[in-house]
Tab-separated table of C-alpha atoms and ligand atoms in Angstrom:
chain	number	residue	atom	x	y	z
I	1174	MET	CA	94.967	106.754	139.969
I	1175	THR	CA	96.895	109.399	139.424
I	1176	VAL	CA	100.329	109.394	136.577
I	1177	GLU	CA	102.437	111.465	137.307
I	1178	HIS	CA	103.641	113.128	133.325
I	1179	THR	CA	106.668	111.112	134.022
I	1180	SER	CA	107.094	108.247	130.991
I	1181	ARG	CA	109.390	106.604	133.728
I	1182	LEU	CA	106.950	103.824	134.702
I	1183	PRO	CA	108.378	101.027	137.348
I	1184	GLY	CA	106.757	97.940	137.168
I	1185	PHE	CA	104.279	99.001	134.017
I	1186	TYR	CA	104.839	95.506	132.369
I	1187	LYS	CA	103.871	93.464	136.097
I	1188	ARG	CA	100.702	95.251	135.741
I	1189	LEU	CA	97.234	94.406	134.683
I	1190	LEU	CA	96.395	95.055	130.957
I	1191	ALA	CA	93.807	97.089	132.833
I	1192	GLU	CA	95.762	99.032	135.262
I	1193	ARG	CA	98.324	99.311	132.344
I	1194	ALA	CA	95.138	100.867	129.658
I	1195	ALA	CA	93.868	103.138	132.498
I	1196	ILE	CA	97.978	104.773	133.311
I	1197	VAL	CA	98.091	105.282	129.414
I	1198	ALA	CA	93.994	107.076	129.548
I	1199	GLN	CA	94.609	109.327	131.723
I	1200	TRP	CA	98.452	109.975	131.054
I	1201	GLY	CA	96.372	110.688	127.421
I	1202	ASP	CA	93.241	112.340	128.503
I	1203	LEU	CA	90.963	110.018	126.773
I	1204	SER	CA	87.584	109.732	126.979
I	1205	PRO	CA	85.680	106.762	127.364
I	1206	ALA	CA	84.815	106.237	123.191
I	1207	GLU	CA	89.266	106.430	122.617
I	1208	GLN	CA	89.257	104.286	125.970
I	1209	SER	CA	87.347	101.476	124.250
I	1210	ALA	CA	89.120	102.577	121.112
I	1211	LEU	CA	92.435	101.223	123.029
I	1212	LEU	CA	91.004	98.097	124.545
I	1213	GLY	CA	89.995	97.229	120.640
I	1214	ILE	CA	86.242	97.759	121.109
I	1215	GLY	CA	85.190	100.627	118.903
I	1216	GLY	CA	88.248	100.744	117.177
I	1217	LEU	CA	88.513	99.979	113.789
I	1218	SER	CA	84.598	98.947	112.352
I	1219	ALA	CA	84.065	97.096	109.342
I	1220	ALA	CA	82.738	100.096	107.344
I	1221	GLN	CA	85.400	102.144	108.213
I	1222	ALA	CA	87.331	99.206	106.753
I	1223	ASP	CA	85.241	99.224	103.635
I	1224	HIS	CA	85.956	102.989	103.090
I	1225	MET	CA	89.754	101.856	103.118
I	1226	ILE	CA	90.204	99.182	100.839
I	1227	GLU	CA	88.686	97.585	98.278
I	1228	ASN	CA	87.008	93.453	98.890
I	1229	ALA	CA	87.241	93.978	102.538
I	1230	VAL	CA	85.184	91.045	104.275
I	1231	GLY	CA	86.508	92.403	107.579
I	1232	VAL	CA	89.400	93.629	110.021
I	1233	TYR	CA	92.576	92.045	111.363
I	1234	ALA	CA	93.286	93.310	114.930
I	1235	LEU	CA	97.136	93.044	115.803
I	1236	PRO	CA	98.299	93.551	120.038
I	1237	LEU	CA	98.830	97.424	120.798
I	1238	GLY	CA	101.765	98.184	123.556
I	1239	ILE	CA	103.293	101.673	124.755
I	1240	ALA	CA	106.806	101.609	125.841
I	1241	THR	CA	107.437	103.491	128.185
I	1242	ASN	CA	111.011	105.364	130.090
I	1243	PHE	CA	110.981	107.645	126.571
I	1244	LEU	CA	113.271	111.509	127.647
I	1245	ILE	CA	113.394	112.506	124.257
I	1246	ASN	CA	114.471	116.289	123.610
I	1247	ASP	CA	113.407	116.684	126.785
I	1248	GLN	CA	110.068	116.075	126.481
I	1249	ASP	CA	108.201	112.847	128.650
I	1250	ILE	CA	106.391	110.247	126.135
I	1251	LEU	CA	105.011	107.210	126.112
I	1252	ILE	CA	105.418	105.043	122.841
I	1253	PRO	CA	102.974	103.245	121.292
I	1254	MET	CA	103.987	100.083	119.092
I	1255	VAL	CA	101.864	97.996	117.098
I	1256	ILE	CA	103.748	94.434	116.994
I	1257	GLU	CA	103.471	91.226	116.595
I	1258	GLU	CA	107.230	89.725	117.955
I	1259	PRO	CA	106.998	89.562	121.802
I	1260	SER	CA	109.952	91.390	123.622
I	1261	VAL	CA	110.391	94.254	121.279
I	1262	VAL	CA	108.101	96.573	123.371
I	1263	ALA	CA	109.816	95.168	127.084
I	1264	ALA	CA	113.272	95.667	125.211
I	1265	VAL	CA	112.686	99.310	123.819
I	1266	SER	CA	111.704	100.414	126.930
I	1267	ASN	CA	114.310	99.233	128.578
I	1268	ALA	CA	116.969	100.503	126.382
I	1269	ALA	CA	114.766	104.388	127.072
I	1270	ARG	CA	115.293	103.295	130.085
I	1271	LEU	CA	119.662	103.319	130.234
I	1272	PHE	CA	119.121	106.411	127.342
I	1273	ARG	CA	117.558	108.491	129.796
I	1274	ALA	CA	120.274	108.328	132.693
I	1275	GLY	CA	122.612	109.238	129.913
I	1276	GLY	CA	120.206	112.242	129.585
I	1277	GLY	CA	117.824	111.276	126.822
I	1278	PHE	CA	117.439	111.410	123.482
I	1279	THR	CA	118.559	115.040	121.132
I	1280	THR	CA	116.932	114.112	117.791
I	1281	SER	CA	116.504	116.967	114.342
I	1282	SER	CA	114.841	116.514	111.291
I	1283	ASP	CA	114.716	118.012	107.400
I	1284	GLU	CA	112.018	119.985	106.506
I	1285	PRO	CA	109.262	116.965	104.831
I	1286	ILE	CA	110.086	117.121	101.468
I	1287	MET	CA	109.307	114.890	98.916
I	1288	ILE	CA	110.711	113.301	95.444
I	1289	GLY	CA	108.392	112.644	92.546
I	1290	GLN	CA	110.268	111.898	89.709
I	1291	LEU	CA	109.003	112.250	85.664
I	1292	GLN	CA	110.512	109.956	83.411
I	1293	VAL	CA	111.180	111.035	80.215
I	1294	LEU	CA	111.952	108.740	76.942
I	1295	ASP	CA	112.892	109.347	73.224
I	1296	LEU	CA	114.825	112.680	73.714
I	1297	ASP	CA	117.365	113.500	70.963
I	1298	ASP	CA	119.794	113.959	73.270
I	1299	VAL	CA	119.202	114.005	77.504
I	1300	TYR	CA	120.782	117.302	78.329
I	1301	VAL	CA	119.672	119.670	75.849
I	1302	ALA	CA	115.943	118.230	77.012
I	1303	ALA	CA	117.232	118.561	80.900
I	1304	GLY	CA	118.217	122.612	80.090
I	1305	LYS	CA	115.281	123.481	79.091
I	1306	VAL	CA	113.481	122.293	81.834
I	1307	MET	CA	115.788	124.051	84.146
I	1308	ALA	CA	114.609	127.439	81.825
I	1309	GLU	CA	110.973	126.640	83.037
I	1310	LYS	CA	111.532	126.026	86.536
I	1311	ALA	CA	110.010	128.752	87.907
I	1312	ASN	CA	106.707	128.581	86.126
I	1313	LEU	CA	106.399	124.952	86.150
I	1314	LEU	CA	106.499	125.299	89.862
I	1315	ALA	CA	103.812	128.141	90.071
I	1316	GLU	CA	102.012	125.789	88.261
I	1317	ILE	CA	102.261	122.600	89.978
I	1318	ASN	CA	101.104	125.670	93.116
I	1319	ARG	CA	98.324	127.059	91.088
I	1320	ILE	CA	96.239	122.979	92.077
I	1321	GLY	CA	96.455	124.847	95.838
I	1322	GLY	CA	95.202	121.879	98.089
I	1323	SER	CA	95.586	122.521	101.804
I	1324	ILE	CA	99.227	121.846	101.918
I	1325	VAL	CA	99.844	125.447	99.890
I	1326	LYS	CA	98.299	126.823	101.949
I	1327	SER	CA	100.264	125.498	105.216
I	1328	GLY	CA	103.376	127.211	103.475
I	1329	GLY	CA	104.133	123.477	100.910
I	1330	GLY	CA	103.636	122.513	97.595
I	1331	ALA	CA	106.142	122.528	94.874
I	1332	LYS	CA	109.495	124.254	96.114
I	1333	ASP	CA	112.172	122.613	93.822
I	1334	ILE	CA	112.893	120.852	90.441
I	1335	GLU	CA	116.267	118.910	90.003
I	1336	VAL	CA	117.210	117.246	86.172
I	1337	ARG	CA	118.651	113.940	86.416
I	1338	PRO	CA	119.618	113.287	82.638
I	1339	MET	CA	121.085	109.187	81.436
I	1340	PRO	CA	121.624	109.511	78.498
I	1341	LYS	CA	122.377	105.211	78.168
I	1342	THR	CA	120.152	103.263	79.628
I	1343	SER	CA	118.979	99.532	77.266
I	1344	VAL	CA	115.684	101.780	76.011
I	1345	GLY	CA	117.834	104.820	74.827
I	1346	GLY	CA	118.045	108.497	76.839
I	1347	MET	CA	116.099	108.872	79.960
I	1348	LEU	CA	116.337	111.851	81.482
I	1349	ILE	CA	114.183	111.846	84.987
I	1350	VAL	CA	112.818	115.225	86.420
I	1351	HIS	CA	112.459	115.908	90.351
I	1352	LEU	CA	110.262	117.900	91.458
I	1353	LEU	CA	111.067	118.895	95.362
I	1354	TYR	CA	107.705	118.963	96.713
I	1355	ASP	CA	106.898	120.163	100.932
I	1356	THR	CA	104.208	118.313	102.061
I	1357	ARG	CA	103.819	119.388	105.416
I	1358	ASP	CA	102.484	117.114	108.592
I	1359	ALA	CA	101.243	115.200	105.420
I	1360	MET	CA	103.371	112.610	104.493
I	1361	GLY	CA	101.796	113.187	100.720
I	1362	ALA	CA	102.032	110.767	98.254
I	1363	ASN	CA	98.743	112.486	96.327
I	1364	ALA	CA	99.398	115.773	96.616
I	1365	ILE	CA	103.371	114.833	94.847
I	1366	ASN	CA	102.016	111.911	92.403
I	1367	THR	CA	98.719	114.789	91.679
I	1368	ALA	CA	101.726	116.915	91.196
I	1369	VAL	CA	104.107	114.532	88.226
I	1370	GLU	CA	101.313	113.799	86.468
I	1371	HIS	CA	99.967	117.103	86.413
I	1372	ILE	CA	102.710	118.795	85.889
I	1373	ALA	CA	103.358	115.570	82.942
I	1374	PRO	CA	102.068	117.354	79.519
I	1375	ARG	CA	104.212	120.551	79.980
I	1376	ILE	CA	107.780	119.124	80.301
I	1377	THR	CA	106.487	116.973	77.094
I	1378	GLU	CA	105.915	119.563	75.632
I	1379	ILE	CA	109.642	121.840	76.745
I	1380	THR	CA	111.567	118.458	76.873
I	1381	GLY	CA	109.538	117.176	73.176
I	1382	GLY	CA	110.786	113.393	74.466
I	1383	ARG	CA	107.988	110.955	75.699
I	1384	VAL	CA	106.533	111.306	79.673
I	1385	VAL	CA	105.795	107.796	80.865
I	1386	LEU	CA	106.644	106.796	84.539
I	1387	ARG	CA	105.109	109.461	87.228
I	1388	ILE	CA	104.741	108.710	91.057
I	1389	LEU	CA	107.101	109.900	93.837
I	1390	SER	CA	110.259	108.387	95.020
I	1391	ASN	CA	110.488	106.101	97.915
I	1392	LEU	CA	114.036	107.167	98.889
I	1393	THR	CA	112.855	110.163	100.783
I	1394	ASP	CA	116.289	111.442	101.278
I	1395	ARG	CA	115.522	115.184	101.488
I	1396	ARG	CA	113.268	114.223	104.390
I	1397	LYS	CA	115.561	111.819	106.619
I	1398	ALA	CA	115.459	112.108	110.869
I	1399	ARG	CA	118.047	111.945	113.426
I	1400	ALA	CA	118.646	110.185	116.525
I	1401	SER	CA	121.986	110.177	119.654
I	1402	GLY	CA	121.684	109.283	123.028
I	1403	MET	CA	124.826	108.092	125.126
I	1404	ILE	CA	124.606	105.448	128.201
I	1405	PRO	CA	126.629	105.657	131.308
I	1406	ALA	CA	129.049	102.878	130.914
I	1407	ALA	CA	128.310	101.737	134.508
I	1408	GLU	CA	125.192	101.623	133.568
I	1409	LEU	CA	126.126	98.769	131.593
I	1410	ALA	CA	127.803	96.529	133.848
I	1411	THR	CA	126.176	92.661	133.991
I	1412	GLU	CA	127.384	90.099	136.782
I	1413	ALA	CA	129.655	88.780	134.331
I	1414	MET	CA	130.678	92.116	132.491
I	1415	SER	CA	132.270	95.392	133.341
I	1416	GLY	CA	130.911	98.528	131.882
I	1417	ASP	CA	133.465	98.927	129.181
I	1418	GLU	CA	133.223	95.684	128.402
I	1419	VAL	CA	129.231	95.695	127.385
I	1420	VAL	CA	130.927	99.144	125.342
I	1421	ARG	CA	133.692	97.977	123.391
I	1422	ALA	CA	131.565	94.899	122.663
I	1423	VAL	CA	128.081	96.678	121.062
I	1424	VAL	CA	130.556	99.065	119.611
I	1425	GLU	CA	131.828	96.508	117.812
I	1426	ALA	CA	128.418	95.012	117.241
I	1427	GLY	CA	127.596	97.943	115.714
I	1428	VAL	CA	130.640	97.674	113.084
I	1429	PHE	CA	130.056	94.454	112.723
I	1430	ALA	CA	127.001	95.772	110.104
I	1431	GLU	CA	128.735	98.791	109.187
I	1432	VAL	CA	131.039	96.395	107.060
I	1433	ASP	CA	128.896	92.900	106.339
I	1434	PRO	CA	125.917	93.450	104.327
I	1435	TYR	CA	124.654	89.864	105.795
I	1436	ARG	CA	124.845	91.377	109.656
I	1437	ALA	CA	123.609	94.725	108.028
I	1438	ALA	CA	120.461	93.140	106.938
I	1439	THR	CA	119.867	91.888	110.698
I	1440	HIS	CA	121.135	94.787	112.357
I	1441	ASN	CA	118.184	97.163	110.985
I	1442	LYS	CA	115.676	94.438	110.930
I	1443	GLY	CA	115.761	94.854	114.457
I	1444	ILE	CA	115.133	98.497	114.255
I	1445	MET	CA	112.496	98.054	111.807
I	1446	ASN	CA	111.142	96.133	114.459
I	1447	GLY	CA	110.471	99.725	116.650
I	1448	VAL	CA	110.492	102.106	113.708
I	1449	ASP	CA	107.579	100.188	111.436
I	1450	ALA	CA	105.494	99.520	115.015
I	1451	VAL	CA	105.293	103.104	116.025
I	1452	ILE	CA	104.584	103.471	112.365
I	1453	ILE	CA	101.483	101.168	112.132
I	1454	ALA	CA	100.384	101.942	115.477
I	1455	THR	CA	99.953	105.987	113.695
I	1456	GLY	CA	98.406	104.536	110.584
I	1457	ASN	CA	101.423	105.282	108.455
I	1458	ASP	CA	102.713	103.182	105.846
I	1459	TRP	CA	105.074	101.090	106.234
I	1460	ARG	CA	106.432	99.167	103.355
I	1461	ALA	CA	107.211	103.119	102.221
I	1462	VAL	CA	109.254	104.020	104.906
I	1463	GLU	CA	110.864	99.956	104.928
I	1464	ALA	CA	111.769	100.963	100.973
I	1465	GLY	CA	113.413	104.599	102.083
I	1466	ALA	CA	115.207	103.149	105.065
I	1467	HIS	CA	116.188	100.196	103.366
I	1468	ALA	CA	117.642	102.199	99.777
I	1469	TYR	CA	118.910	104.212	102.587
I	1470	ALA	CA	121.662	101.753	103.927
I	1471	ALA	CA	122.423	101.515	100.410
I	1472	ARG	CA	123.574	104.635	99.254
I	1473	ASN	CA	127.067	104.443	98.771
I	1474	GLY	CA	127.214	101.318	97.086
I	1475	GLN	CA	127.013	98.580	100.465
I	1476	TYR	CA	123.887	98.244	102.137
I	1477	SER	CA	125.198	98.928	105.264
I	1478	SER	CA	123.990	99.820	108.989
I	1479	LEU	CA	121.560	103.002	109.752
I	1480	THR	CA	123.519	103.676	113.176
I	1481	ARG	CA	127.219	104.248	114.182
I	1482	TRP	CA	127.788	103.207	117.596
I	1483	TRP	CA	131.148	104.093	119.129
I	1484	GLN	CA	132.759	104.625	122.613
I	1485	ASP	CA	133.505	108.345	124.173
I	1486	ALA	CA	135.996	109.837	125.838
I	1487	ASP	CA	134.421	109.251	129.046
I	1488	GLY	CA	133.776	105.499	127.831
I	1489	ASN	CA	130.115	105.874	127.624
I	1490	LEU	CA	127.969	104.706	124.842
I	1491	ARG	CA	126.900	107.049	122.283
I	1492	GLY	CA	124.708	105.858	119.767
I	1493	GLU	CA	123.165	107.829	116.339
I	1494	ILE	CA	120.924	106.965	113.625
I	1495	GLU	CA	119.202	108.113	109.797
I	1496	MET	CA	116.843	107.527	108.013
I	1497	PRO	CA	114.383	108.466	105.383
I	1498	LEU	CA	111.433	108.817	107.476
I	1499	ALA	CA	107.796	109.763	105.265
I	1500	VAL	CA	105.257	110.150	107.872
I	1501	GLY	CA	102.392	111.895	108.512
I	1502	ILE	CA	99.854	112.823	111.161
I	1503	VAL	CA	96.987	114.208	108.568
I	1504	GLY	CA	95.056	112.322	105.303
I	1505	GLY	CA	95.198	108.031	104.735
I	1506	ALA	CA	95.099	105.635	107.435
I	1507	THR	CA	95.770	107.923	110.151
I	1508	ARG	CA	93.160	109.993	109.474
I	1509	VAL	CA	89.866	107.005	109.151
I	1510	HIS	CA	91.587	104.664	111.511
I	1511	PRO	CA	90.419	106.316	114.937
I	1512	THR	CA	93.485	104.108	116.897
I	1513	ALA	CA	95.633	105.980	115.130
I	1514	GLN	CA	94.486	109.363	116.192
I	1515	LEU	CA	94.802	107.692	119.531
I	1516	ALA	CA	98.451	106.860	119.405
I	1517	LEU	CA	99.539	110.342	117.844
I	1518	LYS	CA	97.422	112.522	121.170
I	1519	ILE	CA	98.797	109.435	123.522
I	1520	MET	CA	102.581	111.399	121.850
I	1521	ARG	CA	100.705	114.866	122.137
I	1522	ILE	CA	102.697	115.078	118.286
I	1523	GLN	CA	101.759	118.262	116.787
I	1524	SER	CA	103.495	117.900	113.614
I	1525	ALA	CA	104.162	115.264	111.468
I	1526	ARG	CA	108.654	115.998	111.831
I	1527	GLN	CA	108.340	115.177	115.303
I	1528	LEU	CA	106.966	112.215	115.269
I	1529	ALA	CA	109.425	111.269	112.316
I	1530	GLU	CA	112.049	112.249	115.633
I	1531	ILE	CA	110.096	110.160	117.907
I	1532	VAL	CA	110.355	106.382	115.003
I	1533	VAL	CA	114.086	107.647	114.984
I	1534	SER	CA	114.522	107.236	118.786
I	1535	VAL	CA	112.913	104.226	118.854
I	1536	GLY	CA	114.721	102.933	116.287
I	1537	LEU	CA	117.907	103.201	117.752
I	1538	ALA	CA	116.977	102.480	121.772
I	1539	GLN	CA	115.443	99.205	119.689
I	1540	ASN	CA	119.052	98.687	118.211
I	1541	PHE	CA	120.945	99.115	121.030
I	1542	ALA	CA	118.075	96.704	122.845
I	1543	ALA	CA	119.631	93.772	119.787
I	1544	MET	CA	123.254	95.052	119.947
I	1545	ARG	CA	123.370	94.332	123.509
I	1546	ALA	CA	121.325	90.955	124.365
I	1547	LEU	CA	123.632	89.367	121.329
I	1548	ALA	CA	127.193	90.765	122.935
I	1549	THR	CA	126.083	90.580	126.165
I	1550	GLU	CA	123.662	86.983	127.659
I	1551	GLY	CA	123.141	86.423	123.545
I	1552	ILE	CA	118.937	86.469	122.373
I	1553	GLN	CA	117.742	83.511	123.579
I	1554	ARG	CA	117.589	84.404	127.109
I	1555	GLY	CA	114.919	86.761	126.058
I	1556	HIS	CA	113.378	83.861	123.485
I	1557	MET	CA	113.101	81.726	127.028
I	1558	GLU	CA	110.470	84.375	128.760
I	1559	MET	CA	108.979	83.298	125.487
I	1560	HIS	CA	108.521	79.689	126.089
I	1561	ALA	CA	107.836	80.781	129.400
I	1562	ARG	CA	105.292	82.267	129.347
I	1563	GLN	CA	103.282	79.673	126.384
I	1564	ILE	CA	103.787	77.293	128.750
I	1565	ALA	CA	102.136	79.467	131.735
I	1566	VAL	CA	99.457	80.167	129.495
I	1567	ALA	CA	99.102	76.215	128.404
I	1568	ALA	CA	99.294	75.182	131.509
I	1569	GLY	CA	95.567	77.216	132.228
I	1570	SER	CA	97.191	80.985	133.314
I	1571	PRO	CA	95.042	82.942	133.317
I	1572	PRO	CA	95.789	85.763	131.087
I	1573	GLU	CA	96.281	88.541	133.868
I	1574	TRP	CA	98.518	85.572	135.949
I	1575	VAL	CA	100.874	84.896	132.606
I	1576	ALA	CA	103.630	87.449	133.582
I	1577	ARG	CA	103.985	86.605	137.802
I	1578	VAL	CA	104.256	82.915	136.704
I	1579	VAL	CA	106.966	83.675	133.985
I	1580	GLN	CA	108.648	85.759	136.214
I	1581	GLN	CA	108.348	83.745	138.783
I	1582	MET	CA	109.496	80.148	136.750
I	1583	ILE	CA	112.081	82.457	135.281
I	1584	ASP	CA	113.479	83.195	138.772
I	1585	GLU	CA	113.506	79.444	139.626
I	1586	LYS	CA	115.272	78.554	136.836
I	1587	ASN	CA	112.860	75.957	136.464
I	1588	ILE	CA	110.607	76.587	133.308
I	1589	ARG	CA	108.099	73.564	133.484
I	1590	PRO	CA	104.748	72.866	132.465
I	1591	GLU	CA	104.591	71.288	136.011
I	1592	ARG	CA	105.983	74.433	137.527
I	1593	ALA	CA	103.816	76.330	135.534
I	1594	ARG	CA	100.525	74.429	137.654
I	1595	ALA	CA	102.141	75.067	140.641
I	1596	ILE	CA	102.282	78.470	140.552
I	1597	ILE	CA	98.609	78.542	139.117
I	1598	ASN	CA	97.325	76.872	142.480
I	1599	GLU	CA	99.461	78.681	144.341
I	1600	LEU	CA	97.948	82.070	143.408
I	1601	GLN	CA	94.809	79.940	143.808
I	1602	ASN	CA	94.305	80.037	146.545
I	1603	HIS	CA	95.976	83.528	147.921
I	1604	THR	CA	93.083	84.325	145.744
Y	2748	MEV	C1	114.770	90.054	116.135
Y	2748	MEV	O1	113.581	90.454	115.525
Y	2748	MEV	C2	115.863	90.957	115.762
Y	2748	MEV	C3	117.511	90.583	115.959
Y	2748	MEV	O2	118.417	89.796	115.243
Y	2748	MEV	C4	118.003	92.275	115.648
Y	2748	MEV	C5	119.851	92.248	115.360
Y	2748	MEV	O3	120.130	90.740	116.009
Y	2748	MEV	O4	120.133	93.113	115.653
Y	2748	MEV	C6	117.701	90.741	117.120
């Protein structure tokens, strides 16, 4: 089987799992050992798990799928996603096909700057203390960078210090010192926590206060990623609605999430379906990314949407996303987990920023897919597919035939156990 280097793989979903794995293996130039890891054989071992957390007793597996059709900054990318929820990978692949018709995604990202926080209490005057810290800024930065390490060697490290005096809190005046630290290709939690702990005694000395908390902030709003894309209206026409009507309905759905926190929570959850799946596939900390995303969504005082959707002058649908994304490609679980390494290899990731930009593209596509379904046929049609799959499996379909049995039942609008059994019999007679 030869694979062209395009992520546009029509009918990928109809193939057998083994065939899909072979296509991805060829695409990613995977060794036999790597192919086994993809299939969960020789993936994360119990021994590796034992080194990752305390009290380990085993490993827990989840499905690994591949999102097709992504074109990001003119590059074809196959995207590994780890998720237990059906329909997510299919929906995002379908959405990516439509964005592809509009030229694919365009992305950008900030330098990988993380924020470390120090909490200073028992100060006579928080403003005076803030001034003293700022006067020592250059020395503090130099002192932190003297710790060294691979991040500093590769051009990262402490870059700046900011102060946030809070004269009146319920526990008295509080000075919050922010250390801005460039973590390069690492997520950087360890580096930044080491840095703030290291510098805490100096902050005590400078301010005369009491330093208590020393920890990174998960609101990583200096480390954001952005993606935007267009879908030609003509691509969106359905049997019941014109392309223009679908564009408007999607825009209206987007505005609903902008103005209403109840809708925004669900809307952003749909974005995170895609974001988290790639974050997990690459061994990154999805709780950190979740925390950052939702805090950022509430930055203006009202929880709102992470995306914006509008109709452009040509009548086409345009969307954009911006969110904090603290992800790494070195260190942590990414380094230890063999399948996470594979995920990076399949995507040909060279930097943490590149990964962040892919992740937000997936988030934007996932958001569009949900809104289109909701604004047109409703979400239940997809759920019928899930229902059909469960019926096919319960009717005794071998795993490699499930997709075919499901499709036929849906085409015939006849989703019942006896029909599933009849289709399975027909397939058996054919082979
Ligand atoms: C379900 O996992 C996600 C959706 O609820 C997202 C949304 O409503 O936009 C479909």
